Tab-separated table of C-alpha atoms and ligand atoms in Angstrom:
chain	number	residue	atom	x	y	z
A	19	MET	CA	63.047	-38.384	-50.377
A	20	SER	CA	64.390	-35.802	-47.945
A	21	GLN	CA	68.120	-35.252	-47.724
A	22	LYS	CA	70.012	-37.729	-45.583
A	23	LEU	CA	71.394	-36.460	-42.301
A	24	ALA	CA	74.803	-37.552	-41.105
A	25	GLY	CA	76.537	-37.443	-37.758
A	26	VAL	CA	78.992	-34.649	-37.012
A	27	LYS	CA	82.441	-35.133	-38.564
A	28	GLY	CA	84.907	-36.564	-36.069
A	29	MET	CA	82.198	-37.786	-33.726
A	30	ALA	CA	81.500	-41.481	-33.897
A	31	ASP	CA	78.520	-43.690	-33.188
A	32	VAL	CA	79.110	-46.826	-31.156
A	33	LEU	CA	76.980	-49.780	-32.224
A	34	PRO	CA	76.673	-53.334	-30.898
A	35	ALA	CA	78.706	-56.055	-32.609
A	36	SER	CA	75.489	-57.485	-34.105
A	37	ALA	CA	75.192	-54.253	-36.081
A	38	GLY	CA	78.835	-54.299	-37.104
A	39	GLY	CA	80.076	-52.108	-34.254
A	40	ASP	CA	82.331	-52.459	-31.263
A	41	ALA	CA	80.175	-51.540	-28.264
A	42	GLU	CA	81.338	-54.724	-26.528
A	43	THR	CA	84.958	-53.511	-26.650
A	44	TRP	CA	83.838	-50.252	-25.032
A	45	GLN	CA	81.970	-52.176	-22.356
A	46	PHE	CA	85.021	-54.315	-21.659
A	47	MET	CA	87.242	-51.236	-21.286
A	48	GLU	CA	84.726	-49.548	-19.019
A	49	ARG	CA	84.309	-52.606	-16.801
A	50	GLN	CA	88.062	-53.043	-16.399
A	51	ALA	CA	88.705	-49.345	-15.751
A	52	ARG	CA	85.925	-49.072	-13.176
A	53	GLU	CA	87.184	-52.168	-11.392
A	54	VAL	CA	90.720	-50.762	-11.128
A	55	MET	CA	89.341	-47.418	-9.886
A	56	ARG	CA	87.461	-49.321	-7.194
A	57	ARG	CA	90.597	-51.136	-6.080
A	58	PHE	CA	92.447	-47.835	-5.691
A	59	GLY	CA	89.488	-46.218	-3.912
A	60	TYR	CA	88.661	-43.523	-6.484
A	61	GLY	CA	85.035	-42.328	-6.532
A	62	GLU	CA	83.225	-41.258	-9.670
A	63	VAL	CA	82.654	-37.600	-10.489
A	64	ARG	CA	80.263	-36.649	-13.294
A	65	THR	CA	80.256	-33.076	-14.451
A	66	PRO	CA	78.201	-31.503	-17.245
A	67	VAL	CA	79.421	-31.644	-20.820
A	68	VAL	CA	79.357	-27.831	-21.060
A	69	GLU	CA	81.009	-25.313	-18.779
A	70	ASP	CA	81.556	-21.603	-18.631
A	71	THR	CA	84.214	-20.853	-21.274
A	72	ALA	CA	86.222	-18.905	-18.690
A	73	LEU	CA	86.875	-22.134	-16.768
A	74	PHE	CA	89.035	-23.480	-19.591
A	75	VAL	CA	90.574	-20.130	-20.497
A	76	ARG	CA	91.764	-19.743	-16.907
A	77	GLY	CA	92.309	-23.413	-16.178
A	78	VAL	CA	93.899	-24.886	-19.290
A	79	GLY	CA	95.426	-21.622	-20.550
A	80	GLU	CA	94.534	-19.143	-23.267
A	81	GLU	CA	97.790	-19.741	-25.114
A	82	THR	CA	97.286	-23.499	-25.520
A	83	ASP	CA	96.054	-25.003	-28.780
A	84	ILE	CA	93.239	-26.662	-26.856
A	85	VAL	CA	91.732	-23.368	-25.719
A	86	GLY	CA	93.055	-21.069	-28.431
A	87	LYS	CA	92.082	-23.176	-31.431
A	88	GLU	CA	90.165	-26.300	-30.582
A	89	MET	CA	87.266	-25.446	-28.318
A	90	TYR	CA	83.626	-25.745	-29.313
A	91	THR	CA	82.442	-22.425	-27.936
A	92	PHE	CA	78.976	-20.950	-28.332
A	93	THR	CA	76.718	-18.356	-26.828
A	94	ASP	CA	73.558	-19.668	-25.204
A	95	LYS	CA	70.173	-17.957	-25.216
A	96	GLY	CA	71.078	-16.153	-22.009
A	97	ASP	CA	74.108	-14.652	-23.762
A	98	ARG	CA	76.628	-16.713	-21.761
A	99	SER	CA	79.747	-18.032	-23.423
A	100	LEU	CA	79.798	-21.788	-22.899
A	101	SER	CA	82.178	-24.455	-24.190
A	102	LEU	CA	81.994	-28.183	-24.655
A	103	ARG	CA	84.634	-29.483	-22.285
A	104	PRO	CA	87.939	-30.208	-24.045
A	105	GLU	CA	89.265	-32.070	-20.997
A	106	GLY	CA	88.166	-33.254	-17.567
A	107	THR	CA	90.552	-31.745	-15.046
A	108	ALA	CA	89.296	-28.156	-14.977
A	109	PRO	CA	85.643	-29.289	-14.592
A	110	ALA	CA	86.581	-31.686	-11.772
A	111	VAL	CA	88.422	-28.889	-9.986
A	112	ARG	CA	85.498	-26.536	-10.582
A	113	ALA	CA	83.179	-29.057	-8.909
A	114	TYR	CA	85.676	-29.628	-6.089
A	115	VAL	CA	85.789	-25.898	-5.326
A	116	GLU	CA	82.076	-25.300	-5.826
A	117	HIS	CA	81.094	-28.060	-3.409
A	118	ALA	CA	83.766	-27.058	-0.867
A	119	VAL	CA	84.939	-30.662	-0.861
A	120	LEU	CA	88.041	-29.802	1.147
A	121	ASN	CA	85.751	-29.143	4.133
A	122	LYS	CA	84.424	-32.686	3.850
A	123	GLU	CA	87.654	-34.630	3.345
A	124	PRO	CA	91.347	-33.738	3.364
A	125	VAL	CA	92.162	-36.045	0.464
A	126	THR	CA	89.877	-36.394	-2.547
A	127	ARG	CA	90.320	-39.044	-5.205
A	128	TRP	CA	88.012	-38.956	-8.182
A	129	PHE	CA	87.729	-40.630	-11.552
A	130	TYR	CA	85.696	-39.946	-14.667
A	131	TRP	CA	84.727	-41.788	-17.813
A	132	ALA	CA	83.458	-39.128	-20.137
A	133	PRO	CA	83.370	-37.626	-23.638
A	134	MET	CA	85.587	-34.633	-24.424
A	135	PHE	CA	85.488	-32.305	-27.423
A	136	ARG	CA	88.291	-30.718	-29.393
A	137	TYR	CA	88.048	-29.272	-32.871
A	138	GLU	CA	91.183	-30.985	-34.142
A	139	ARG	CA	92.315	-32.025	-37.572
A	140	MET	CA	91.183	-35.595	-37.832
A	141	LYS	CA	93.310	-38.608	-38.461
A	142	THR	CA	93.696	-42.081	-36.987
A	143	GLY	CA	93.343	-41.797	-33.224
A	144	ARG	CA	92.361	-38.141	-33.310
A	145	TYR	CA	88.698	-37.227	-33.151
A	146	ARG	CA	86.506	-34.273	-32.319
A	147	GLN	CA	84.477	-36.130	-29.737
A	148	PHE	CA	86.648	-38.600	-27.871
A	149	TRP	CA	86.337	-40.375	-24.559
A	150	GLN	CA	88.711	-40.213	-21.662
A	151	VAL	CA	89.077	-42.203	-18.522
A	152	GLY	CA	90.858	-40.054	-15.991
A	153	ALA	CA	91.651	-39.699	-12.324
A	154	GLU	CA	92.386	-36.693	-10.145
A	155	ALA	CA	93.802	-36.810	-6.606
A	156	LEU	CA	93.478	-33.559	-4.672
A	157	GLY	CA	94.920	-32.547	-1.312
A	158	VAL	CA	98.264	-34.364	-1.298
A	159	GLN	CA	101.595	-32.764	-2.046
A	160	GLU	CA	103.678	-35.847	-1.313
A	161	PRO	CA	105.303	-37.629	-4.269
A	162	ALA	CA	103.585	-40.847	-3.187
A	163	GLN	CA	100.396	-39.412	-4.651
A	164	ASP	CA	102.045	-38.939	-8.041
A	165	ALA	CA	103.301	-42.513	-7.891
A	166	GLU	CA	99.857	-43.829	-6.914
A	167	VAL	CA	98.160	-42.003	-9.775
A	168	ILE	CA	100.716	-43.272	-12.284
A	169	HIS	CA	100.434	-46.786	-10.923
A	170	LEU	CA	96.650	-46.544	-11.289
A	171	ALA	CA	96.987	-45.637	-14.969
A	172	LEU	CA	99.379	-48.515	-15.534
A	173	GLU	CA	97.071	-50.951	-13.770
A	174	ILE	CA	94.227	-50.004	-16.108
A	175	LEU	CA	96.480	-50.794	-19.050
A	176	ARG	CA	97.384	-54.082	-17.418
A	177	ALA	CA	93.730	-54.943	-16.818
A	178	LEU	CA	93.131	-54.318	-20.518
A	179	GLY	CA	95.996	-56.623	-21.420
A	180	LEU	CA	97.941	-53.828	-23.132
A	181	SER	CA	101.585	-54.487	-22.420
A	182	GLY	CA	103.138	-52.402	-25.193
A	183	VAL	CA	102.602	-49.010	-23.571
A	184	ARG	CA	105.597	-47.123	-22.234
A	185	LEU	CA	105.587	-44.666	-19.340
A	186	GLU	CA	107.613	-41.535	-20.076
A	187	LEU	CA	108.355	-39.363	-17.103
A	188	SER	CA	109.682	-35.887	-16.483
A	189	SER	CA	109.428	-32.901	-14.199
A	190	ILE	CA	108.630	-29.433	-15.416
A	191	GLY	CA	109.528	-27.672	-12.170
A	192	ASP	CA	107.559	-25.128	-10.204
A	193	GLU	CA	107.391	-21.386	-9.615
A	194	GLN	CA	110.782	-21.544	-7.878
A	195	CYS	CA	112.822	-22.964	-10.729
A	196	ARG	CA	110.739	-22.096	-13.751
A	197	PRO	CA	111.459	-18.328	-13.981
A	198	ALA	CA	115.225	-18.853	-14.259
A	199	TYR	CA	114.677	-21.625	-16.795
A	200	GLN	CA	112.252	-19.470	-18.710
A	201	GLU	CA	114.917	-16.785	-19.002
A	202	LYS	CA	117.328	-19.301	-20.492
A	203	LEU	CA	114.630	-20.492	-22.848
A	204	VAL	CA	113.810	-16.972	-23.996
A	205	ALA	CA	117.505	-16.231	-24.503
A	206	TYR	CA	117.793	-19.381	-26.607
A	207	PHE	CA	114.738	-18.672	-28.766
A	208	GLN	CA	115.684	-15.002	-29.191
A	209	GLY	CA	118.614	-16.275	-31.216
A	210	TYR	CA	116.137	-17.878	-33.654
A	211	ARG	CA	113.459	-15.229	-33.441
A	212	GLU	CA	113.197	-14.617	-37.172
A	213	LYS	CA	112.895	-18.311	-37.903
A	214	LEU	CA	110.017	-18.922	-35.479
A	215	CYS	CA	106.457	-18.929	-36.812
A	216	ALA	CA	104.386	-15.795	-36.221
A	217	GLU	CA	102.532	-17.434	-33.340
A	218	CYS	CA	105.733	-18.444	-31.594
A	219	GLN	CA	107.079	-14.933	-31.908
A	220	VAL	CA	104.074	-13.840	-29.838
A	221	ARG	CA	104.558	-16.793	-27.478
A	222	LEU	CA	108.122	-15.673	-26.942
A	223	GLU	CA	106.726	-12.599	-25.192
A	224	ARG	CA	103.689	-14.153	-23.530
A	225	ASN	CA	104.293	-17.823	-22.766
A	226	PRO	CA	107.658	-19.070	-24.057
A	227	LEU	CA	107.160	-22.607	-22.714
A	228	ARG	CA	104.396	-23.069	-25.267
A	229	ILE	CA	106.904	-22.722	-28.109
A	230	LEU	CA	108.046	-26.205	-27.119
A	231	ASP	CA	104.554	-27.471	-28.040
A	232	CYS	CA	104.356	-25.795	-31.474
A	233	LYS	CA	103.420	-28.191	-34.280
A	234	ASN	CA	105.263	-26.152	-36.951
A	235	GLU	CA	108.179	-28.231	-38.249
A	236	GLY	CA	110.591	-25.268	-38.305
A	237	CYS	CA	109.796	-24.387	-34.688
A	238	ARG	CA	110.084	-28.034	-33.663
A	239	GLU	CA	113.529	-28.253	-35.184
A	240	ILE	CA	114.651	-25.173	-33.247
A	241	ALA	CA	113.005	-26.480	-30.039
A	242	ARG	CA	115.033	-29.674	-30.257
A	243	GLY	CA	118.140	-27.716	-29.270
A	244	ALA	CA	116.435	-25.741	-26.472
A	245	PRO	CA	117.507	-26.161	-22.835
A	246	VAL	CA	115.298	-28.616	-20.919
A	247	LEU	CA	113.704	-27.936	-17.558
A	248	LEU	CA	114.785	-31.232	-16.082
A	249	ASP	CA	118.365	-29.891	-16.058
A	250	HIS	CA	117.306	-26.776	-14.172
A	251	LEU	CA	115.136	-28.095	-11.350
A	252	CYS	CA	115.424	-26.509	-7.900
A	253	ALA	CA	116.344	-28.817	-5.031
A	254	PRO	CA	112.770	-29.426	-3.757
A	255	CYS	CA	111.545	-30.273	-7.286
A	256	ARG	CA	114.528	-32.552	-7.830
A	257	GLU	CA	113.832	-34.366	-4.527
A	258	HIS	CA	110.166	-34.688	-5.386
A	259	PHE	CA	111.046	-36.148	-8.772
A	260	ASP	CA	113.565	-38.589	-7.280
A	261	GLU	CA	110.989	-39.799	-4.782
A	262	VAL	CA	108.352	-40.335	-7.494
A	263	LYS	CA	110.867	-42.456	-9.414
A	264	ARG	CA	111.821	-44.404	-6.296
A	265	LEU	CA	108.189	-45.192	-5.472
A	266	LEU	CA	107.513	-46.299	-9.037
A	267	GLU	CA	110.336	-48.759	-8.573
A	268	VAL	CA	108.727	-49.915	-5.297
A	269	VAL	CA	105.602	-50.936	-7.253
A	270	LYS	CA	107.766	-52.275	-10.084
A	271	ALA	CA	106.475	-49.785	-12.621
A	272	PRO	CA	109.026	-49.354	-15.401
A	273	TYR	CA	109.513	-45.857	-16.812
A	274	THR	CA	111.805	-43.963	-19.122
A	275	ILE	CA	112.880	-40.389	-18.516
A	276	ASN	CA	111.921	-38.051	-21.321
A	277	PRO	CA	113.059	-34.521	-20.473
A	278	ARG	CA	111.312	-33.214	-23.592
A	279	ILE	CA	107.779	-33.984	-22.479
A	280	VAL	CA	105.658	-30.942	-23.181
A	281	ARG	CA	102.101	-31.198	-22.026
A	282	GLY	CA	99.548	-29.341	-24.100
A	283	LEU	CA	97.953	-27.729	-21.030
A	284	ASP	CA	99.342	-24.875	-18.920
A	285	TYR	CA	98.405	-26.059	-15.426
A	286	TYR	CA	101.220	-28.500	-14.754
A	287	THR	CA	103.900	-28.219	-12.092
A	288	ARG	CA	106.595	-30.749	-11.259
A	289	THR	CA	105.704	-34.284	-12.401
A	290	ALA	CA	104.601	-34.658	-16.020
A	291	PHE	CA	104.138	-37.979	-17.764
A	292	GLU	CA	102.846	-39.562	-20.914
A	293	LEU	CA	101.847	-43.074	-21.856
A	294	ILE	CA	103.182	-43.864	-25.300
A	295	ALA	CA	102.534	-46.795	-27.613
A	296	ASP	CA	104.581	-47.077	-30.791
A	297	ASP	CA	101.934	-49.147	-32.476
A	298	PRO	CA	100.993	-48.940	-36.145
A	299	ALA	CA	97.325	-49.122	-35.123
A	300	LEU	CA	97.646	-45.584	-33.735
A	301	GLY	CA	99.240	-43.940	-36.747
A	302	THR	CA	100.996	-40.867	-35.397
A	303	ALA	CA	98.678	-40.518	-32.388
A	304	SER	CA	101.026	-42.459	-30.139
A	305	ALA	CA	100.082	-40.834	-26.798
A	306	VAL	CA	97.426	-42.989	-25.191
A	307	GLY	CA	97.491	-40.958	-22.005
A	308	GLY	CA	99.073	-38.143	-20.117
A	309	GLY	CA	98.989	-36.339	-16.848
A	310	GLY	CA	100.919	-34.783	-14.055
A	311	ARG	CA	100.845	-32.563	-11.009
A	312	TYR	CA	98.934	-29.283	-10.990
A	313	ASP	CA	99.533	-27.697	-7.611
A	314	LYS	CA	98.344	-24.199	-8.552
A	315	LEU	CA	95.161	-24.963	-10.463
A	316	VAL	CA	92.708	-25.224	-7.574
A	317	LYS	CA	93.739	-21.837	-6.236
A	318	SER	CA	93.735	-20.214	-9.651
A	319	LEU	CA	90.143	-21.370	-10.107
A	320	GLY	CA	89.124	-19.619	-6.904
A	321	GLY	CA	89.619	-22.456	-4.447
A	322	PRO	CA	91.941	-23.034	-1.516
A	323	ASP	CA	95.635	-23.713	-1.991
A	324	VAL	CA	95.313	-27.437	-2.666
A	325	PRO	CA	97.928	-29.503	-4.511
A	326	ALA	CA	96.757	-32.142	-6.982
A	327	VAL	CA	97.858	-34.696	-9.526
A	328	GLY	CA	96.028	-36.706	-12.169
A	329	PHE	CA	95.957	-38.250	-15.631
A	330	ALA	CA	93.657	-39.087	-18.499
A	331	MET	CA	93.795	-41.750	-21.189
A	332	GLY	CA	92.154	-41.617	-24.608
A	333	LEU	CA	89.761	-44.519	-24.954
A	334	GLU	CA	89.551	-44.580	-28.748
A	335	ARG	CA	93.310	-45.024	-28.793
A	336	LEU	CA	93.168	-47.835	-26.249
A	337	LYS	CA	90.459	-49.428	-28.357
A	338	LEU	CA	92.639	-49.172	-31.473
A	339	LEU	CA	95.410	-50.950	-29.566
A	340	LEU	CA	93.043	-53.728	-28.494
A	341	HIS	CA	91.745	-54.220	-32.020
A	342	GLY	CA	95.268	-53.961	-33.446
A	343	ALA	CA	96.218	-56.832	-31.163
A	344	GLY	CA	93.336	-58.874	-32.577
A	345	ARG	CA	91.241	-58.680	-29.450
A	346	THR	CA	87.549	-58.765	-30.235
A	347	PHE	CA	84.699	-58.828	-27.812
A	348	THR	CA	81.409	-60.384	-28.604
A	349	SER	CA	78.665	-61.730	-26.451
A	350	ALA	CA	75.780	-64.015	-27.223
A	351	PRO	CA	72.472	-65.100	-25.702
A	352	ASP	CA	72.192	-68.098	-23.406
A	353	LEU	CA	69.054	-69.295	-25.145
A	354	PHE	CA	66.867	-68.661	-28.149
A	355	VAL	CA	63.219	-69.652	-27.705
A	356	ALA	CA	61.229	-70.433	-30.836
A	357	SER	CA	57.597	-71.466	-31.237
A	358	VAL	CA	56.292	-74.096	-33.665
A	359	ASP	CA	53.308	-71.957	-34.610
A	360	GLY	CA	51.276	-68.949	-33.588
A	361	ASN	CA	49.385	-70.962	-30.930
A	362	SER	CA	52.595	-71.610	-28.991
A	363	PHE	CA	53.921	-68.047	-29.157
A	364	ASP	CA	52.430	-67.123	-25.780
A	365	ALA	CA	54.168	-70.093	-24.125
A	366	ALA	CA	57.497	-69.113	-25.716
A	367	PHE	CA	56.975	-65.512	-24.656
A	368	ALA	CA	56.158	-66.625	-21.108
A	369	ILE	CA	59.170	-68.881	-20.675
A	370	ALA	CA	61.521	-66.280	-22.182
A	371	GLY	CA	60.112	-63.703	-19.773
A	372	LYS	CA	60.519	-66.023	-16.800
A	373	LEU	CA	64.137	-66.908	-17.649
A	374	ARG	CA	64.956	-63.250	-18.199
A	375	GLN	CA	63.642	-62.519	-14.709
A	376	ASP	CA	66.028	-65.210	-13.512
A	377	GLY	CA	68.927	-63.243	-14.971
A	378	LEU	CA	69.493	-65.172	-18.192
A	379	TRP	CA	69.956	-63.651	-21.630
A	380	VAL	CA	67.123	-65.039	-23.693
A	381	GLU	CA	66.013	-64.045	-27.164
A	382	LEU	CA	62.949	-64.767	-29.197
A	383	ASP	CA	61.605	-63.480	-32.460
A	384	THR	CA	58.871	-61.003	-31.554
A	385	ARG	CA	57.722	-61.099	-35.175
A	386	GLY	CA	56.725	-64.736	-34.748
A	387	GLY	CA	57.009	-66.183	-38.248
A	388	SER	CA	57.798	-69.663	-39.495
A	389	LEU	CA	59.855	-72.049	-37.382
A	390	LYS	CA	62.454	-72.092	-40.141
A	391	SER	CA	62.934	-68.341	-40.075
A	392	GLN	CA	63.034	-68.329	-36.276
A	393	MET	CA	65.762	-70.981	-36.272
A	394	LYS	CA	67.723	-68.982	-38.812
A	395	ARG	CA	67.582	-66.053	-36.478
A	396	ALA	CA	68.572	-68.298	-33.540
A	397	ASP	CA	71.707	-69.351	-35.428
A	398	LYS	CA	72.547	-65.781	-36.316
A	399	SER	CA	72.128	-64.665	-32.701
A	400	GLY	CA	74.993	-66.939	-31.689
A	401	ALA	CA	72.895	-68.321	-28.815
A	402	ARG	CA	74.271	-71.341	-26.996
A	403	PHE	CA	70.980	-73.239	-27.066
A	404	ALA	CA	67.633	-73.180	-28.739
A	405	LEU	CA	64.332	-74.407	-27.360
A	406	VAL	CA	61.282	-74.962	-29.543
A	407	MET	CA	57.941	-74.535	-27.822
A	408	GLY	CA	54.878	-76.421	-29.029
A	409	GLU	CA	51.681	-77.801	-27.477
A	410	ARG	CA	53.483	-80.862	-26.159
A	411	GLU	CA	56.209	-78.830	-24.455
A	412	VAL	CA	53.585	-76.691	-22.760
A	413	ALA	CA	51.700	-79.737	-21.545
A	414	GLU	CA	54.782	-81.551	-20.255
A	415	GLN	CA	56.668	-78.470	-19.052
A	416	ALA	CA	59.706	-80.002	-20.673
A	417	GLY	CA	61.355	-79.851	-24.066
A	418	GLU	CA	64.345	-80.537	-26.273
A	419	LEU	CA	67.291	-78.262	-25.580
A	420	LYS	CA	69.322	-77.973	-28.759
A	421	PRO	CA	72.958	-76.845	-28.552
A	422	LEU	CA	73.643	-74.490	-31.455
A	423	ARG	CA	77.419	-74.711	-31.365
A	424	GLY	CA	77.782	-78.507	-31.573
A	425	GLY	CA	76.664	-81.312	-29.263
A	426	GLU	CA	73.625	-83.518	-28.834
A	427	PRO	CA	70.144	-82.241	-28.014
A	428	ARG	CA	68.748	-83.354	-24.686
A	429	ARG	CA	65.377	-83.384	-23.036
A	430	VAL	CA	65.121	-81.063	-20.055
A	431	SER	CA	62.343	-80.050	-17.727
A	432	PHE	CA	61.740	-76.311	-17.582
A	433	ASP	CA	62.503	-76.302	-13.858
A	434	GLU	CA	66.081	-77.318	-14.524
A	435	LEU	CA	66.580	-74.841	-17.366
A	436	PRO	CA	68.033	-71.929	-15.354
A	437	ALA	CA	70.693	-74.146	-13.755
A	438	ILE	CA	71.626	-75.776	-17.072
A	439	LEU	CA	71.851	-72.461	-18.875
A	440	ARG	CA	73.923	-70.955	-16.108
A	441	ALA	CA	76.475	-73.798	-16.144
A	442	PRO	CA	79.584	-72.985	-18.203
B	548	LIG	P1	95.725	-34.682	-22.696
B	548	LIG	O1	97.122	-35.133	-22.873
B	548	LIG	O2	95.302	-33.467	-23.416
B	548	LIG	O3	95.542	-34.491	-21.123
B	548	LIG	O4	94.737	-35.849	-23.074
B	548	LIG	C1	94.887	-37.134	-22.533
B	548	LIG	C2	94.719	-38.181	-23.608
B	548	LIG	O5	93.479	-38.007	-24.283
B	548	LIG	C3	95.747	-38.138	-24.707
B	548	LIG	O6	96.938	-38.770	-24.323
B	548	LIG	C4	95.036	-38.895	-25.817
B	548	LIG	O7	95.164	-40.287	-25.614
B	548	LIG	C5	93.600	-38.511	-25.601
B	548	LIG	N1	93.211	-37.483	-26.578
B	548	LIG	C6	93.478	-36.170	-26.541
B	548	LIG	N2	92.960	-35.552	-27.621
B	548	LIG	C7	92.367	-36.501	-28.362
B	548	LIG	C8	91.648	-36.505	-29.608
B	548	LIG	N3	91.406	-35.380	-30.301
B	548	LIG	N4	91.176	-37.684	-30.074
B	548	LIG	C9	91.383	-38.836	-29.393
B	548	LIG	N5	92.039	-38.886	-28.215
B	548	LIG	C10	92.532	-37.737	-27.706
B	548	LIG	C11	94.390	-34.074	-20.544
B	548	LIG	O8	93.335	-33.998	-21.107
B	548	LIG	C12	94.537	-33.805	-19.066
B	548	LIG	N6	93.236	-33.349	-18.548
B	548	LIG	C13	95.019	-35.036	-18.335
B	548	LIG	C14	95.171	-34.795	-16.863
B	548	LIG	C15	94.317	-35.183	-15.876
B	548	LIG	N7	96.152	-34.152	-16.284
B	548	LIG	C16	95.936	-34.132	-14.965
B	548	LIG	N8	94.822	-34.735	-14.719
């Protein structure tokens, strides 16, 4: 026998419940998320899974773990450096600029439901291919847009029935207030220079804010005493932040202020937020989502000076929360059609086909086989009813409809079948 092939580590298959998987949970999440996106008027953007590597280097930031350590980068046959997308914002902005969307509409609101790729160390809730649902609103500088985007994320959680997720909010300032803060930060870390890891010593020169995101325990301990940006906001950033908070209160969205939020991507300005669930189902991967404002990204990717704000949530983590809460999603056929013998198979096949055209979920055993084995399969399918086709049923165009989950069989004419099967 040839050697068995396995899927790539950290990248999961999704199988239907009948095969032991949880595809139905995924479908539920996708249905709910799409419905909430519709209510808020966000249109779907689909971008390719691979992009020019430079998009992420410039967009997300060379100094970030995502770009510096976690990207799946390769050279294609035309000698171009391409990367599997580690996130969805830079690609959405790339598409926005490339299609000159600003010339078509002043305000653009997009969502995506897509796989992302990061070469991370795996543990519960952390994978190498993972799915995000995200939204990006471009063209609005007003704080109402931040509040709308945050409300949208919270509404998705509500539609999923996940009430244990907390919104943590902060502001990380803009180019007005950040330089002065950065100086204070550098002065603070200089005092601990020798104790910082080698990488952070480089960051101290190149991108000191990133020290706050270092995973090294020693650096984290030092960072805990560092000054926070929220205390050093300029007046316009402070006003913006206050207005975001006020509007969240208008839509009754509870939040907690966490001045220590450090996003793992460089493009943020002003509002930054995370959605946190302290749930054992997530292990240490407690962030189910994150986002914020990125007013400089569009321009830095070669577009016009367009402000923007958005978020993304990790769907595997939301799924873990659903399963942790005991929510399971299964679905089952409306009807299983069996045939008494080979002569009646065509009749069973015909009626199944007809009912399927009518929109009903109907199963039959395409292997034929004995009635006993077909009925075994009917039971296993979880179907609501079974119908056995024989010569008599064909002649009378009627048959015995057998409920498989309790109840009495009853004789029905085939004309009435669709209505009966559709009734709850
Ligand atoms: P992010 O915080 O890097 O933000 O990712 C958002 C969410 O994706 C995380 O909160 C987490 O739930 C999930 N996630 C991240 N990495 C993994 C992983 N390895 N395995 C499983 N889930 C993961 C962004 O990606 C930004 N693009 C969000 C954004 C949109 N900001 C503005 N617009």
